[in-house]
Short mmCIF file of C-alpha atoms in Angstrom, two decimals:
data_model
loop_
_atom_site.label_atom_id
_atom_site.label_comp_id
_atom_site.label_asym_id
_atom_site.label_seq_id
_atom_site.Cartn_x
_atom_site.Cartn_y
_atom_site.Cartn_z
CA MET A 1 69.02 128.91 87.06
CA LYS A 2 72.11 130.08 88.86
CA PRO A 3 71.36 133.43 90.56
CA MET A 4 72.87 136.50 88.89
CA ARG A 5 74.00 139.60 90.75
CA THR A 6 73.91 143.19 89.63
CA GLU A 7 75.03 146.22 91.59
CA ARG A 8 71.86 146.24 93.72
CA LEU A 9 69.93 143.09 92.83
CA ILE A 10 69.93 139.31 92.89
CA LEU A 11 68.10 137.77 89.93
CA ARG A 12 66.96 134.30 90.92
CA ASN A 13 64.25 131.71 90.55
CA TRP A 14 60.99 132.06 92.45
CA GLU A 15 60.72 130.84 96.05
CA ASP A 16 57.62 130.20 98.14
CA ARG A 17 58.38 133.33 100.19
CA ASP A 18 57.68 135.39 97.02
CA ARG A 19 54.03 134.35 96.71
CA ASP A 20 52.52 137.40 98.43
CA LEU A 21 54.49 139.82 96.26
CA PHE A 22 53.75 137.85 93.09
CA HIS A 23 50.03 137.94 93.83
CA ARG A 24 50.19 141.65 94.62
CA ILE A 25 51.88 142.60 91.33
CA ASN A 26 49.41 140.47 89.38
CA SER A 27 46.34 141.98 91.02
CA ASP A 28 47.36 145.63 91.50
CA ASP A 29 45.47 148.01 89.19
CA ARG A 30 48.51 150.26 88.64
CA VAL A 31 50.86 147.39 87.80
CA MET A 32 48.27 145.69 85.59
CA GLU A 33 47.07 148.89 83.89
CA PHE A 34 47.89 147.50 80.45
CA PHE A 35 46.49 144.00 81.03
CA PRO A 36 42.81 142.99 80.66
CA PHE A 37 42.82 140.77 83.76
CA ARG A 38 43.80 140.61 87.40
CA ARG A 39 44.88 137.33 89.01
CA ASP A 40 43.35 136.08 92.23
CA ARG A 41 45.65 134.29 94.69
CA ALA A 42 45.12 130.81 93.23
CA GLN A 43 45.78 132.07 89.68
CA ALA A 44 48.88 133.98 90.82
CA ASP A 45 50.24 130.94 92.64
CA ALA A 46 49.69 128.77 89.55
CA LYS A 47 51.42 131.32 87.30
CA MET A 48 54.36 131.65 89.68
CA ASP A 49 54.72 127.85 89.72
CA GLU A 50 54.65 127.86 85.90
CA LEU A 51 57.35 130.55 85.70
CA ARG A 52 59.46 128.73 88.29
CA ALA A 53 59.26 125.49 86.29
CA TRP A 54 60.21 127.25 83.02
CA THR A 55 63.15 128.94 84.71
CA THR A 56 64.31 125.62 86.19
CA ASN A 57 63.96 123.79 82.87
CA ASP A 58 65.30 126.49 80.52
CA GLY A 59 67.87 128.22 82.74
CA TYR A 60 66.11 131.55 82.15
CA GLY A 61 62.64 132.99 82.53
CA PHE A 62 60.67 135.81 84.10
CA ALA A 63 62.66 135.44 87.30
CA ALA A 64 62.41 137.10 90.69
CA ALA A 65 64.38 140.27 91.37
CA GLU A 66 65.49 140.76 94.95
CA ILE A 67 67.18 143.78 96.53
CA THR A 68 70.52 142.50 97.76
CA ALA A 69 70.67 144.79 100.80
CA THR A 70 67.23 143.85 102.16
CA GLY A 71 66.34 140.46 100.66
CA GLU A 72 63.05 141.97 99.50
CA CYS A 73 61.54 140.62 96.27
CA ILE A 74 60.39 143.54 94.09
CA GLY A 75 58.94 141.77 91.05
CA PHE A 76 60.33 140.05 87.99
CA ILE A 77 62.66 140.76 85.11
CA GLY A 78 63.83 138.16 82.64
CA LEU A 79 63.78 136.38 79.32
CA LEU A 80 61.00 134.17 77.98
CA ASP A 81 60.05 132.34 74.80
CA THR A 82 57.29 134.10 72.83
CA ASP A 83 55.48 131.03 71.53
CA HIS A 84 52.18 132.63 72.64
CA VAL A 85 52.50 135.38 69.99
CA PRO A 86 51.76 133.89 66.54
CA SER A 87 53.08 136.93 64.65
CA LEU A 88 56.61 136.32 66.01
CA PRO A 89 58.74 133.51 64.57
CA ALA A 90 59.22 130.37 66.65
CA GLY A 91 62.24 130.69 68.92
CA THR A 92 61.88 134.45 69.43
CA ILE A 93 62.99 135.48 72.92
CA GLU A 94 61.47 138.44 74.75
CA ILE A 95 62.73 140.44 77.69
CA GLY A 96 60.01 141.56 80.08
CA TRP A 97 59.40 142.90 83.57
CA ARG A 98 56.83 143.71 86.22
CA LEU A 99 57.62 145.46 89.52
CA ALA A 100 55.60 146.57 92.52
CA PRO A 101 54.88 150.33 92.18
CA GLU A 102 57.01 151.41 95.13
CA PHE A 103 60.06 150.24 93.17
CA TRP A 104 59.28 152.11 89.94
CA GLY A 105 61.58 154.91 88.84
CA LYS A 106 64.66 153.63 90.66
CA GLY A 107 66.44 152.07 87.68
CA TYR A 108 65.97 148.49 88.84
CA VAL A 109 64.43 147.26 85.58
CA THR A 110 67.18 148.77 83.42
CA GLU A 111 69.89 147.42 85.74
CA ALA A 112 68.47 143.89 85.74
CA ALA A 113 67.58 143.95 82.04
CA GLU A 114 71.18 144.83 81.15
CA ALA A 115 72.32 141.72 83.05
CA TRP A 116 69.71 139.58 81.29
CA LEU A 117 70.72 140.92 77.87
CA ALA A 118 74.36 140.05 78.61
CA TYR A 119 73.32 136.56 79.72
CA GLY A 120 71.08 136.08 76.69
CA PHE A 121 73.65 137.20 74.15
CA GLU A 122 76.90 136.01 75.75
CA THR A 123 75.91 132.84 77.60
CA LEU A 124 72.83 131.59 75.76
CA GLY A 125 73.98 132.80 72.34
CA PHE A 126 70.73 134.41 71.22
CA ASP A 127 70.99 136.42 68.00
CA GLU A 128 68.15 138.77 68.92
CA ILE A 129 66.00 139.69 71.91
CA VAL A 130 62.71 141.53 71.52
CA SER A 131 60.32 143.32 73.81
CA PHE A 132 56.76 144.47 73.30
CA ALA A 133 54.12 146.41 75.16
CA VAL A 134 50.75 148.06 74.69
CA ALA A 135 51.36 151.09 72.48
CA ALA A 136 50.30 153.50 75.26
CA ASN A 137 52.68 151.97 77.83
CA ARG A 138 55.28 154.76 77.79
CA ARG A 139 57.08 153.55 80.93
CA SER A 140 57.94 150.21 79.31
CA THR A 141 58.86 151.62 75.91
CA ALA A 142 61.15 154.14 77.65
CA VAL A 143 63.01 151.22 79.25
CA MET A 144 63.28 149.50 75.87
CA GLN A 145 64.84 152.65 74.42
CA ARG A 146 67.28 152.97 77.36
CA LEU A 147 68.36 149.39 76.66
CA GLY A 148 69.26 150.37 73.09
CA MET A 149 66.34 148.53 71.52
CA SER A 150 64.90 149.87 68.27
CA ALA A 151 61.22 150.20 67.44
CA ASP A 152 60.10 147.98 64.56
CA PRO A 153 56.74 149.42 63.41
CA SER A 154 56.48 146.72 60.74
CA GLY A 155 56.36 144.17 63.57
CA ASP A 156 53.68 145.88 65.67
CA PHE A 157 50.76 143.53 66.25
CA ASP A 158 47.39 143.02 67.86
CA HIS A 159 48.02 140.70 70.80
CA PRO A 160 45.99 137.50 70.34
CA SER A 161 45.35 137.10 74.08
CA ILE A 162 43.61 140.47 74.44
CA PRO A 163 39.83 140.10 74.22
CA ASP A 164 37.75 142.35 71.99
CA SER A 165 36.26 143.83 75.16
CA HIS A 166 39.59 145.71 75.65
CA PRO A 167 40.36 147.22 72.21
CA HIS A 168 42.65 149.90 73.71
CA LEU A 169 45.00 147.13 74.93
CA LYS A 170 45.21 145.11 71.71
CA ARG A 171 47.85 147.03 69.74
CA HIS A 172 51.39 146.21 70.83
CA VAL A 173 54.58 147.88 69.69
CA LEU A 174 57.63 145.73 69.00
CA TYR A 175 61.21 146.63 69.86
CA ARG A 176 64.27 144.63 68.78
CA LEU A 177 67.90 144.33 69.77
CA SER A 178 70.37 142.19 67.83
CA ARG A 179 73.47 140.71 69.42
CA GLN A 180 75.55 142.72 66.94
CA ASP A 181 73.89 146.02 67.94
CA TRP A 182 74.19 145.13 71.62
CA GLN A 183 77.92 144.40 71.22
CA ALA A 184 78.45 147.68 69.33
CA ARG A 185 76.63 149.58 72.08
CA LYS A 186 78.84 147.94 74.74
CA ARG A 187 82.01 148.80 72.80
CA ALA A 188 80.87 152.43 72.42
CA ALA A 189 80.19 152.70 76.18
CA ARG A 190 83.80 151.81 77.08
#
């Protein structure tokens, strides 16, 4: 993946210097509020290596977001295949994010997600990009709405990876954005 720049961020593949932050965002109770697990260091390192390999192979992924001015990695924002969600058709691409709490509420996710949407639609030629979150995750659904995504209640689903021991985390809401709607939104913003 060639790094992308936004006004305040560099979106790039993972580097070994990001391991501490990656472990922190995957083990922090606030960040992982809507997930039924926390990753220990070995699990976080393995997941980061997996994401890095996908990003290298595919040219996109849940990639690191770094503040340009400081060089500080703040979390990830990016695009990923949704093959792990059986209710979504093969080839569906999701946009997702996870930041350390001290970077919440600063507009970083929206800024980076806009760049990823442009890359997904203009460079990679995707027809649609989706996002989904636990129904109670208002912070994430608010970002989806800011990005111009539309709720699709007919596509809401119980996530197959959520164990029955966490019923409050099973139901996920689905949001969609077509390339056509994204282009119309960009034209209207001019």
